[in-house]
Coordinates of C-alpha atoms and ligand atoms in Angstrom, one line a residue:
X1 CA 4.8 5.3 2.4
X2 CA 3.7 7.2 5.5
X3 CA 1.8 10.5 5.1
X4 CA 1.8 13.6 7.3
X5 CA -0.8 16.3 7.7
X6 CA -0.9 19.3 10.1
X7 CA -3.1 22.2 10.7
X8 CA -2.8 25.3 12.8
X9 CA -5.6 27.9 12.6
X10 CA -9.0 28.7 13.9
X11 CA -11.0 25.9 12.4
X12 CA -11.7 22.5 14.0
X13 CA -8.4 20.7 13.2
X14 CA -9.7 17.1 13.4
X15 CA -11.8 17.2 10.2
X16 CA -9.2 19.0 8.2
X17 CA -6.6 16.5 9.4
X18 CA -8.7 13.5 8.5
X19 CA -9.7 14.9 5.1
X20 CA -6.0 15.5 4.5
X21 CA -5.1 12.0 5.4
X22 CA -7.8 10.7 3.0
X23 CA -6.1 12.7 0.2
X24 CA -2.8 11.0 1.1
X25 CA -4.3 7.5 1.2
X26 CA -2.9 6.8 -2.2
X27 CA 0.6 6.8 -0.7
X28 CA -0.1 3.4 0.9
X29 CA -0.6 2.9 4.7
X30 CA -1.9 0.4 7.3
X31 CA -2.9 2.6 10.3
X32 CA -3.8 6.2 10.9
X33 CA -4.0 8.7 13.7
X34 CA -4.4 12.3 14.8
X35 CA -3.4 14.5 17.7
X36 CA -5.0 17.8 18.7
X37 CA -4.4 20.3 21.4
X38 CA -7.5 20.3 23.6
X39 CA -7.6 22.9 26.3
X40 CA -3.8 23.0 26.6
X41 CA -3.4 19.2 26.7
X42 CA -2.8 16.7 23.9
X43 CA -5.4 14.2 22.8
X44 CA -4.3 11.4 20.5
X45 CA -6.7 9.2 18.6
X46 CA -5.4 6.4 16.3
X47 CA -6.2 3.0 15.0
X48 CA -5.1 0.2 12.7
X49 CA -6.7 0.1 9.3
X50 CA -8.3 2.7 7.0
X51 CA -8.4 6.4 7.7
X52 CA -12.2 6.1 7.7
X53 CA -12.0 4.1 10.9
X54 CA -11.0 7.3 12.7
X55 CA -14.5 8.6 12.3
X56 CA -15.8 5.7 14.4
X57 CA -13.4 6.3 17.3
X58 CA -15.2 7.2 20.4
X59 CA -14.8 10.9 21.3
X60 CA -13.4 11.9 17.9
X61 CA -16.4 14.2 17.4
X62 CA -15.7 16.0 20.6
X63 CA -12.3 17.2 19.6
X64 CA -12.5 21.0 19.4
X65 CA -8.8 21.8 19.1
X66 CA -7.7 24.0 16.3
X67 CA -4.1 22.8 16.2
X68 CA -3.2 19.2 15.3
X69 CA -1.0 16.7 13.5
X70 CA -2.0 13.6 11.7
X71 CA -0.3 10.5 10.1
X72 CA -0.9 7.5 7.9
X73 CA 1.6 4.8 8.8
X74 CA 3.2 2.3 6.4
X75 CA 4.7 -0.2 8.8
X76 CA 8.5 -0.6 8.9
X77 CA 9.5 -1.1 12.6
X78 CA 6.7 -3.0 14.3
X79 CA 3.6 -4.6 12.8
X80 CA 0.5 -2.5 11.9
X81 CA -1.3 -2.0 15.3
X82 CA -2.9 0.7 17.3
X83 CA 0.1 1.0 19.6
X84 CA 2.5 1.4 16.7
X85 CA 0.3 3.9 14.9
X86 CA 1.3 7.6 15.1
X87 CA 1.1 10.0 16.7
X88 CA 3.3 9.0 19.6
X89 CA 3.6 10.6 23.1
X90 CA 6.6 11.0 25.3
X91 CA 6.3 9.4 28.8
X92 CA 4.7 12.6 30.3
X93 CA 2.2 13.2 27.4
X94 CA 3.8 16.7 26.9
X95 CA 4.8 16.1 23.3
X96 CA 3.0 14.3 20.4
X97 CA 5.1 13.4 17.3
X98 CA 4.4 12.1 13.9
X99 CA 7.3 11.0 11.8
X100 CA 8.0 9.8 8.2
X101 CA 11.3 8.1 7.5
X102 CA 13.5 5.7 9.4
X103 CA 15.6 6.4 12.5
X104 CA 18.6 4.1 11.9
X105 CA 20.1 4.5 15.4
X106 CA 16.8 4.1 17.2
X107 CA 18.0 1.0 19.1
X108 CA 20.9 2.8 20.6
X109 CA 18.7 5.9 21.4
X110 CA 16.1 3.6 22.9
X111 CA 18.6 1.8 25.2
X112 CA 20.1 5.2 26.3
X113 CA 16.6 6.5 27.1
X114 CA 15.7 3.3 28.9
X115 CA 18.8 3.7 31.1
X116 CA 17.6 7.2 31.9
X117 CA 14.3 5.8 33.1
X118 CA 12.1 6.1 30.0
X119 CA 9.7 3.3 28.9
X120 CA 8.3 2.5 25.5
X121 CA 4.8 1.3 24.5
X122 CA 5.4 0.7 20.8
X123 CA 7.9 -1.2 18.7
X124 CA 8.5 1.8 16.4
X125 CA 11.6 3.7 15.8
X126 CA 9.5 6.9 16.1
X127 CA 8.8 6.7 19.8
X128 CA 12.4 7.6 20.7
X129 CA 11.7 11.1 19.3
X130 CA 9.1 12.4 21.7
X131 CA 11.0 10.9 24.6
X132 CA 14.3 12.5 23.4
X133 CA 12.5 15.8 23.2
X134 CA 11.1 15.3 26.7
X135 CA 14.6 14.6 27.9
X136 CA 16.2 17.7 26.4
X137 CA 13.2 19.8 27.5
X138 CA 13.7 18.7 31.1
X139 CA 17.4 19.2 31.0
X140 CA 16.9 22.8 30.0
X141 CA 16.5 24.8 33.2
X142 CA 16.0 28.2 31.4
X143 CA 12.7 29.9 30.9
X144 CA 13.4 30.5 27.2
X145 CA 10.4 31.2 25.0
X146 CA 11.9 28.8 22.4
X147 CA 12.5 26.0 24.9
X148 CA 10.4 23.5 23.0
X149 CA 12.1 24.4 19.7
X150 CA 15.5 24.0 21.4
X151 CA 14.5 20.6 22.7
X152 CA 13.2 19.5 19.3
X153 CA 16.4 20.7 17.6
X154 CA 18.6 18.9 20.1
X155 CA 16.6 15.7 19.7
X156 CA 16.8 15.9 15.9
X157 CA 20.6 16.3 16.0
X158 CA 20.8 12.9 17.7
X159 CA 18.9 11.2 15.0
X160 CA 20.6 9.3 12.2
X161 CA 18.4 8.4 9.2
X162 CA 15.6 10.2 7.5
X163 CA 12.8 12.1 9.0
X164 CA 9.9 14.5 8.4
X165 CA 8.6 15.3 11.9
X166 CA 5.7 17.3 13.3
X167 CA 5.6 18.1 17.0
X168 CA 2.9 19.7 19.1
X169 CA 3.3 20.3 22.8
X170 CA 1.2 21.0 25.8
X171 CA 4.1 23.2 26.9
X172 CA 3.7 25.5 23.9
X173 CA 0.0 24.9 22.9
X174 CA -0.2 27.7 20.4
X175 CA 2.6 26.4 18.2
X176 CA 3.6 23.5 16.0
X177 CA 7.2 22.6 15.0
X178 CA 8.2 20.8 11.9
X179 CA 11.6 19.7 10.5
X180 CA 12.8 17.4 7.8
X181 CA 15.8 15.5 6.6
X182 CA 15.7 13.4 3.4
X183 CA 11.9 12.9 3.8
X184 CA 9.2 15.0 2.1
X185 CA 7.3 17.7 3.9
X186 CA 5.7 21.0 2.6
X187 CA 4.2 23.9 4.5
X188 CA 1.1 25.6 3.0
X189 CA 0.6 29.2 3.9
X190 CA -3.0 30.4 4.5
X191 CA -4.6 33.5 5.9
X192 CA -4.3 33.2 9.7
X193 CA -3.9 29.5 9.3
X194 CA -1.2 27.2 8.0
X195 CA -1.0 23.6 6.8
X196 CA 1.5 20.9 6.6
X197 CA 1.6 17.8 4.4
X198 CA 3.9 15.3 2.9
X199 CA 2.5 16.0 -0.5
X200 CA 1.1 19.1 -2.1
X201 CA -2.2 17.5 -3.3
X202 CA -3.3 16.8 0.3
X203 CA -3.7 20.6 1.0
X204 CA -4.1 22.0 -2.5
X205 CA -7.7 22.8 -1.9
X206 CA -6.7 25.2 0.9
X207 CA -3.7 27.0 -0.5
X208 CA -1.5 27.4 -3.5
X209 CA 1.4 29.1 -1.6
X210 CA 4.0 26.7 -0.3
X211 CA 7.3 26.8 1.7
X212 CA 9.8 24.0 1.0
X213 CA 12.2 23.1 3.9
X214 CA 15.7 22.0 3.2
X215 CA 17.3 19.4 5.4
X216 CA 17.6 20.4 9.0
X217 CA 15.6 23.5 8.7
X218 CA 13.1 24.0 11.5
X219 CA 9.8 25.8 11.1
X220 CA 8.0 27.2 14.2
X221 CA 4.4 27.7 13.2
X222 CA 1.7 29.8 14.9
X223 CA -1.6 30.7 13.3
X224 CA -0.5 33.8 11.6
X225 CA 3.3 33.4 11.4
X226 CA 5.9 30.9 10.4
X227 CA 9.5 31.4 11.5
X228 CA 12.3 29.3 10.0
X229 CA 15.5 28.4 11.8
X230 CA 18.8 26.7 10.9
X231 CA 20.5 24.2 13.2
X232 CA 22.0 27.0 15.3
X233 CA 18.4 28.3 15.8
X234 CA 19.3 31.4 13.9
X235 CA 16.2 32.7 12.1
X236 CA 16.4 32.4 8.3
X237 CA 14.2 33.8 5.5
X238 CA 12.3 31.5 3.2
X239 CA 10.4 32.5 0.1
X240 CA 7.0 31.0 -0.8
X241 CA 6.4 29.3 -4.1
X242 CA 3.1 29.3 -5.9
X243 CA 1.9 26.1 -7.3
X244 CA -0.1 26.2 -10.5
X245 CA -1.8 22.9 -10.0
X246 CA -5.6 23.0 -10.0
X247 CA -7.0 21.3 -7.0
X248 CA -9.3 19.4 -9.4
X249 CA -6.3 17.5 -10.5
X250 CA -6.4 15.7 -7.1
X251 CA -10.1 14.8 -7.4
X252 CA -11.6 11.9 -9.4
X253 CA -13.8 14.2 -11.5
X254 CA -16.3 11.6 -12.4
X255 CA -13.9 8.8 -13.3
X256 CA -14.2 5.5 -11.4
X257 CA -10.5 5.5 -10.5
X258 CA -7.7 8.0 -10.5
X259 CA -5.7 5.7 -12.7
X260 CA -8.3 5.8 -15.5
X261 CA -8.5 9.6 -15.2
X262 CA -4.8 9.9 -15.4
X263 CA -4.6 7.6 -18.4
X264 CA -7.1 9.9 -20.1
X265 CA -5.2 13.0 -19.0
X266 CA -2.2 12.0 -21.0
X267 CA -2.9 14.1 -24.1
X268 CA -3.1 17.2 -21.9
X269 CA -0.1 16.2 -19.8
X270 CA 2.0 15.8 -22.9
X271 CA 0.7 19.1 -24.3
X272 CA 1.5 20.9 -21.1
X273 CA 4.9 19.4 -20.8
X274 CA 5.7 20.5 -24.3
X275 CA 4.2 23.9 -23.4
X276 CA 6.2 26.7 -24.6
X277 CA 9.4 24.7 -24.8
X278 CA 8.7 23.9 -28.4
X279 CA 7.4 26.8 -30.4
X280 CA 8.2 28.2 -33.8
X281 CA 10.3 25.1 -34.4
X282 CA 12.7 25.9 -31.6
X283 CA 13.3 23.9 -28.4
X284 CA 14.0 26.2 -25.5
X285 CA 15.1 25.3 -22.0
X286 CA 15.6 28.6 -20.1
X287 CA 16.6 26.6 -17.0
X288 CA 19.7 25.2 -18.7
X289 CA 22.9 26.9 -19.8
X290 CA 24.6 23.9 -21.5
X291 CA 27.1 25.3 -24.0
X292 CA 28.2 23.5 -27.1
X293 CA 31.7 23.1 -25.6
X294 CA 30.3 21.6 -22.4
X295 CA 28.2 19.1 -24.3
X296 CA 31.1 18.2 -26.6
X297 CA 33.2 17.5 -23.5
X298 CA 30.8 14.8 -22.3
X299 CA 31.8 11.2 -22.7
X300 CA 28.8 9.7 -21.0
X301 CA 25.3 10.4 -19.9
X302 CA 23.8 8.5 -17.0
X303 CA 20.1 8.4 -16.6
X304 CA 19.2 7.1 -13.2
X305 CA 15.7 6.5 -11.7
X306 CA 13.5 3.8 -10.2
X307 CA 10.5 1.8 -11.5
X308 CA 8.4 3.5 -14.2
X309 CA 10.7 6.6 -14.2
X310 CA 13.6 4.3 -15.0
X311 CA 11.6 2.8 -17.9
X312 CA 11.1 6.3 -19.3
X313 CA 14.9 6.6 -19.1
X314 CA 15.3 3.3 -21.1
X315 CA 13.0 4.7 -23.8
X316 CA 15.0 7.9 -24.0
X317 CA 18.4 6.2 -24.3
X318 CA 17.7 5.6 -27.9
X319 CA 16.9 9.1 -28.8
X320 CA 19.8 10.6 -26.9
X321 CA 22.3 8.2 -28.5
X322 CA 20.8 8.7 -32.0
X323 CA 20.7 12.5 -31.8
X324 CA 23.6 13.4 -29.5
X325 CA 26.0 10.6 -30.3
X326 CA 26.9 10.3 -26.6
X327 CA 26.8 6.9 -24.9
X328 CA 23.9 6.7 -22.5
X329 CA 23.7 4.3 -19.5
X330 CA 20.4 3.9 -17.8
X331 CA 20.6 2.6 -14.3
X332 CA 18.4 1.6 -11.4
X333 CA 19.1 4.2 -8.6
X334 CA 19.3 1.6 -5.8
X335 CA 22.1 -0.2 -7.8
X336 CA 23.9 2.8 -9.1
X337 CA 24.4 4.3 -5.6
X338 CA 26.3 1.3 -4.3
X339 CA 28.2 0.1 -7.3
X340 CA 30.9 2.8 -7.4
X341 CA 30.1 3.9 -11.0
X342 CA 32.7 5.7 -13.1
X343 CA 31.7 9.3 -12.9
X344 CA 33.7 12.5 -13.4
X345 CA 33.1 16.0 -14.7
X346 CA 32.7 14.6 -18.2
X347 CA 29.6 12.8 -17.1
X348 CA 26.1 14.4 -17.3
X349 CA 23.9 12.6 -14.7
X350 CA 20.1 12.9 -15.3
X351 CA 17.7 11.8 -12.6
X352 CA 14.0 11.2 -13.2
X353 CA 11.5 11.2 -10.4
X354 CA 7.8 12.0 -10.6
X355 CA 7.6 12.7 -6.9
X356 CA 11.1 14.1 -6.5
X357 CA 11.2 12.3 -3.2
X358 CA 12.5 8.8 -4.0
X359 CA 15.2 8.1 -1.5
X360 CA 17.4 6.0 -3.8
X361 CA 17.2 8.4 -6.7
X362 CA 18.2 11.4 -4.4
X363 CA 21.1 9.4 -3.0
X364 CA 22.3 8.5 -6.4
X365 CA 22.2 12.1 -7.4
X366 CA 24.2 13.2 -4.4
X367 CA 26.8 10.6 -5.4
X368 CA 27.3 11.9 -8.9
X369 CA 27.4 15.5 -7.6
X370 CA 30.1 14.6 -5.1
X371 CA 32.2 13.2 -8.0
X372 CA 32.0 16.3 -10.1
X373 CA 29.3 15.5 -12.6
X374 CA 26.7 18.0 -13.4
X375 CA 23.3 16.7 -12.2
X376 CA 20.0 17.4 -13.8
X377 CA 16.7 16.5 -12.1
X378 CA 13.4 15.8 -14.0
X379 CA 10.5 15.9 -11.6
X380 CA 6.8 16.6 -11.6
X381 CA 6.7 18.3 -8.3
X382 CA 8.0 21.9 -8.0
X383 CA 10.3 22.3 -5.0
X384 CA 10.6 18.6 -4.4
X385 CA 13.7 17.3 -2.6
X386 CA 15.5 16.1 -5.8
X387 CA 15.1 19.5 -7.4
X388 CA 16.7 21.2 -4.4
X389 CA 19.7 18.9 -4.7
X390 CA 20.3 19.0 -8.4
X391 CA 22.4 21.5 -10.3
X392 CA 19.6 21.9 -12.8
X393 CA 15.9 21.0 -12.6
X394 CA 13.3 20.8 -15.3
X395 CA 9.7 19.9 -14.8
X396 CA 7.1 17.7 -16.4
X397 CA 3.7 19.3 -16.3
X398 CA 1.5 16.2 -15.7
X399 CA -0.4 17.7 -12.7
X400 CA -0.9 15.7 -9.6
X401 CA -0.6 12.0 -10.1
X402 CA -2.6 10.2 -7.4
X403 CA -2.9 6.6 -8.5
X404 CA 0.0 4.5 -7.3
X405 CA 0.6 3.1 -10.8
X406 CA 2.3 5.8 -12.7
X407 CA 0.8 6.6 -16.2
X408 CA 0.8 10.3 -17.2
X409 CA 4.0 10.9 -15.4
X410 CA 5.7 8.3 -17.6
X411 CA 4.5 9.8 -20.9
X412 CA 5.3 13.3 -19.7
X413 CA 8.8 12.2 -18.7
X414 CA 9.4 10.7 -22.2
X415 CA 8.1 13.9 -23.7
X416 CA 10.5 16.0 -21.7
X417 CA 13.4 13.7 -22.3
X418 CA 12.8 13.9 -26.0
X419 CA 12.8 17.7 -25.9
X420 CA 16.0 17.6 -23.9
X421 CA 17.6 15.2 -26.4
X422 CA 16.6 17.6 -29.2
X423 CA 17.9 20.6 -27.3
X424 CA 21.3 19.0 -26.7
X425 CA 21.6 17.7 -30.2
X426 CA 20.8 21.1 -31.7
X427 CA 23.6 22.6 -29.6
X428 CA 26.0 19.8 -30.7
X429 CA 24.9 19.9 -34.3
X430 CA 25.4 16.2 -34.5
X431 CA 22.1 15.1 -35.9
X432 CA 20.4 15.3 -39.3
X433 CA 18.2 18.4 -39.3
X434 CA 15.4 16.7 -41.2
X435 CA 15.3 14.0 -38.6
X436 CA 15.0 16.6 -35.9
X437 CA 12.3 18.6 -37.7
X438 CA 10.3 15.4 -38.1
X439 CA 10.7 14.6 -34.4
X440 CA 9.4 18.0 -33.5
X441 CA 6.4 17.7 -35.8
X442 CA 5.6 14.3 -34.4
X443 CA 5.9 15.4 -30.8
X444 CA 3.4 18.2 -31.4
X445 CA 1.1 15.7 -33.0
X446 CA 1.5 13.1 -30.2
X447 CA -1.3 14.4 -27.9
X448 CA -4.0 14.1 -30.6
X449 CA -2.7 10.7 -31.6
X450 CA -2.9 9.5 -28.0
X451 CA -6.5 10.8 -28.0
X452 CA -7.1 8.5 -31.0
X453 CA -5.7 5.6 -29.1
X454 CA -7.9 6.4 -26.1
X455 CA -11.1 6.2 -28.3
X456 CA -10.4 2.6 -29.2
X457 CA -10.8 0.7 -25.9
X458 CA -13.5 -1.9 -26.5
X459 CA -11.2 -4.6 -27.8
X460 CA -8.7 -4.2 -25.0
X461 CA -11.5 -4.4 -22.5
X462 CA -12.8 -7.6 -24.1
X463 CA -9.3 -9.2 -24.2
X464 CA -8.7 -8.2 -20.5
X465 CA -11.9 -9.9 -19.5
X466 CA -10.9 -13.0 -21.4
X467 CA -7.5 -13.3 -19.8
X468 CA -8.0 -11.8 -16.4
X469 CA -7.7 -15.2 -14.6
X470 CA -4.3 -16.0 -16.0
X471 CA -1.3 -16.4 -13.7
X472 CA 1.6 -15.4 -16.1
X473 CA 1.9 -13.2 -19.1
X474 CA 4.8 -12.0 -21.3
X475 CA 5.3 -8.6 -22.9
X476 CA 7.6 -8.7 -25.9
X477 CA 9.3 -6.1 -28.0
X478 CA 12.4 -5.2 -29.9
X479 CA 14.4 -2.0 -29.7
X480 CA 12.3 0.8 -28.2
X481 CA 9.3 -1.6 -28.0
X482 CA 11.3 -3.7 -25.6
X483 CA 11.5 -0.6 -23.3
X484 CA 7.7 -0.3 -23.5
X485 CA 7.3 -4.0 -22.8
X486 CA 9.1 -3.5 -19.5
X487 CA 6.6 -0.8 -18.5
X488 CA 3.6 -2.7 -19.7
X489 CA 4.6 -5.6 -17.6
X490 CA 5.3 -3.5 -14.6
X491 CA 1.8 -1.9 -14.8
X492 CA 0.2 -5.3 -15.0
X493 CA 2.1 -6.7 -12.0
X494 CA 1.4 -3.7 -9.9
X495 CA -2.3 -3.5 -10.1
X496 CA -3.5 -7.0 -11.2
X497 CA -1.1 -9.1 -9.2
X498 CA -0.5 -11.3 -12.3
X499 CA 3.1 -12.3 -12.7
X500 CA 4.5 -11.0 -16.0
X501 CA 7.8 -10.3 -17.6
X502 CA 8.9 -7.8 -20.2
X503 CA 11.3 -9.5 -22.5
X504 CA 13.3 -8.6 -25.6
X505 CA 11.6 -10.7 -28.3
X506 CA 14.9 -11.9 -29.7
X507 CA 16.0 -13.2 -26.3
X508 CA 12.9 -15.4 -25.8
X509 CA 14.6 -18.3 -27.5
X510 CA 17.5 -18.2 -25.1
X511 CA 15.4 -19.5 -22.2
X512 CA 12.0 -18.1 -21.5
X513 CA 10.3 -19.8 -24.4
X514 CA 10.4 -22.9 -22.2
X515 CA 7.5 -21.3 -20.3
X516 CA 5.3 -20.8 -23.3
X517 CA 2.6 -23.4 -23.4
X518 CA -1.0 -23.7 -24.5
X519 CA -3.0 -20.7 -23.3
X520 CA -0.2 -18.5 -22.1
X521 CA -0.9 -14.8 -22.9
X522 CA 1.7 -12.9 -24.8
X523 CA 1.5 -9.2 -25.6
X524 CA 3.8 -8.1 -28.4
X525 CA 4.6 -4.5 -29.2
X526 CA 5.7 -3.8 -32.8
X527 CA 6.1 -0.1 -33.8
X528 CA 9.5 0.0 -35.4
X529 CA 9.0 -0.7 -39.1
X530 CA 12.6 -1.9 -39.4
X531 CA 12.0 -4.6 -36.7
X532 CA 8.4 -5.6 -37.4
X533 CA 9.2 -8.7 -39.5
X534 CA 11.6 -10.0 -36.9
X535 CA 9.0 -9.5 -34.2
X536 CA 6.4 -11.3 -36.2
X537 CA 8.7 -14.3 -36.5
X538 CA 9.0 -14.3 -32.7
X539 CA 5.2 -14.1 -32.3
X540 CA 4.8 -17.0 -34.7
X541 CA 7.1 -19.0 -32.5
X542 CA 4.8 -18.5 -29.4
X543 CA 1.6 -19.0 -31.4
X544 CA 2.9 -22.3 -32.6
X545 CA 3.4 -23.3 -28.9
X546 CA -0.3 -22.4 -28.1
X547 CA 0.0 -18.8 -26.8
X548 CA -2.9 -16.3 -27.0
X549 CA -1.4 -13.2 -28.5
X550 CA -2.3 -9.5 -28.4
X551 CA -0.4 -7.3 -30.8
X552 CA 0.0 -3.5 -30.4
X553 CA 1.3 -2.0 -33.6
X554 CA 1.2 0.9 -36.0
X555 CA 1.6 -1.5 -39.0
X556 CA -1.1 -3.2 -41.1
X557 CA -1.2 -6.5 -39.3
X558 CA -5.0 -6.8 -39.1
X559 CA -6.4 -9.7 -41.1
X560 CA -3.1 -11.6 -40.8
X561 CA -4.6 -14.3 -38.6
X562 CA -3.5 -12.9 -35.3
X563 CA -6.0 -13.2 -32.4
X564 CA -6.1 -9.5 -31.6
X565 CA -4.3 -6.6 -33.2
X566 CA -4.6 -3.1 -31.6
X567 CA -3.8 -0.6 -34.3
X568 CA -2.2 2.7 -33.1
X569 CA -1.4 5.7 -35.3
X570 CA 2.0 5.9 -36.9
X571 CA 4.7 8.2 -35.5
X572 CA 8.5 8.4 -35.4
X573 CA 9.8 5.3 -33.7
X574 CA 11.7 7.2 -31.1
X575 CA 8.5 8.6 -29.6
X576 CA 6.1 5.8 -30.4
X577 CA 6.2 4.7 -26.7
X578 CA 3.9 7.7 -26.1
X579 CA 1.2 5.9 -28.0
X580 CA 2.1 2.2 -27.6
X581 CA 2.0 2.3 -23.8
X582 CA -1.6 3.5 -23.7
X583 CA -3.3 0.2 -24.6
X584 CA -1.0 -1.6 -22.1
X585 CA -2.0 0.8 -19.3
X586 CA -5.6 0.2 -20.2
X587 CA -5.1 -3.5 -20.4
X588 CA -3.6 -3.6 -16.8
X589 CA -6.4 -1.3 -15.6
X590 CA -9.3 -3.4 -17.0
X591 CA -7.8 -6.6 -15.7
X592 CA -7.4 -5.1 -12.2
X593 CA -11.0 -3.9 -12.4
X594 CA -12.3 -7.2 -13.7
X595 CA -10.6 -8.9 -10.7
X596 CA -12.2 -6.4 -8.3
X597 CA -8.9 -5.1 -7.0
X598 CA -8.1 -1.8 -5.5
X599 CA -6.8 -0.2 -8.7
X600 CA -5.5 3.0 -7.2
X601 CA -4.0 1.6 -4.1
X602 CA -2.5 -1.8 -4.9
X603 CA -1.4 -3.9 -2.0
X604 CA 2.1 -3.3 -0.5
X605 CA 2.9 -0.4 -2.8
X606 CA 3.4 3.2 -1.9
X607 CA 3.3 6.2 -4.3
X608 CA 6.4 7.8 -3.0
X609 CA 9.2 5.6 -1.8
X610 CA 11.0 7.8 0.6
X611 CA 13.0 5.0 2.3
X612 CA 15.7 2.8 0.8
Ligands
LIG1 C1 5.1 2.4 -11.0 C2 5.6 3.5 -10.1 C3 6.9 3.3 -9.5 C4 7.6 4.7 -9.6 C5 9.0 4.6 -8.8 C6 9.7 5.9 -8.8 O1 3.9 2.6 -11.5 O2 4.9 4.4 -10.0 O3 7.7 2.3 -10.1 O4 7.9 5.0 -10.9 O5 8.7 4.3 -7.4 O6 9.0 7.0 -8.3 P1 9.3 8.5 -8.6 O7 9.2 8.7 -10.1 O8 8.4 9.3 -7.8 O9 10.8 8.6 -8.2

């Protein structure tokens, strides 16, 4: 989705802005632009295509301004083009605006502005914003110091939808104004300079101190001060939060792609997520105050998320139900929010979001909260929107995840959910203590077992090379391996553009087996000893019909006549996804690389999906 960067300080803004945009490239975009204040007037430079194109624009090197805003656009309203790229001016070139999100009532606002004599040069929803600001600014006959802020505020109150907005103005050339509603935006505090970005990693090399705006909070920035206002323009206090992430986390650090680096970072991400939550045999969540009585009162747990995060939820359903004996429903956020689910105060609603900014997941959380359920957010980003909405927030410690295809966030989410299930189950005293002890031991051993898996990549690489031209693949599994098959399939689709399906092995016979023919590739995951024999039967069925089969297993299935068996270490079934997903991530990665695709920024995808 779109990315925003801003700078106000004493350095040349243009280079900081363009570098910031390059760090946001992973979010997905089709055009880019910047605006700076040059001798009290605004200069906009923008174009279709890659951020790098900005360096070739005539005059870009002559920009000397030290205040500026910047944007990467992921087209929603209007095709990718120079005119539709941000920043956008008002009709008098007094205001430049960049915007993330969607203005749902832009058609009405546009018509009203046209009636008032305004004209539009783009097809975007965004262009109504600078013109509305212009309108309110001209209506205000006072000489108020905060006249621009007032105009921005009035304009924002007319907007329906989601927005993160940066505004610079020739009428107030020493300031910048930012505001957000349901769209991400962070403010980085420096020394006599301040930064804006849609994501922390974009500006992590400049500062570790961040402000997080709530909906409809306005920030008026100057070089050495940031003032915050509510919708009545009454000044409010906001604390900074320090982010522990190392800026190296947002660099490739010698790896060819961020995705590969992040796959290899999984042992450390799992270790960090376990952190001090599991020590001396005890699982501790200081952030939670769930009593035994509260947990006993629950008749349902919802786990709600999108994409990979939802797949982590499906994995953890098994462990929650086994340890806590509470029914768990895992739901896609975009479905959950519109299907009127049965929720009350006896429901615990858990939301998983790496970015913490996924629009559907946040909306689904607000729904459960409004119906009296306690809401718990699991996110990787401190201060992200979802964590500000939820009753409780707990964090994975995966570090910045830059590749669009999620890897280390997924395994960190499973780790945290496992710890959470153990925490709840110990309070409830509903599970066998030996079982819990074994899970804790295995969780602590998981990072080194993932390291083992990561040492054994040559066979996967070879198999990926062999099948990279295929058009369709199947991922099969039973029980928890079925959950992993869904994620393996998603990874492959996303970055290799090969159609694939994750299927429950036992369900194959009920239809999809019709698609199995000579040469079709099937990847079968078999880690649950109780289900291995059944999975083998299913694999035999596809081999008989000519399929090429890759098996990922912790059982001794080598030398049994299968084409390729990737052996992974043994571990409790409930947490085996931490290991079994790794060969599948690598498989998708090597296929994408073999096909010469853009592994880290696959087509049409955005890292953080901040619109519905
Ligand atoms: C897949 C992927 C997406 C995200 C989904 C939710 O590799 O990254 O499916 O998992 O868009 O994103 P978050 O976790 O940020 O809410």
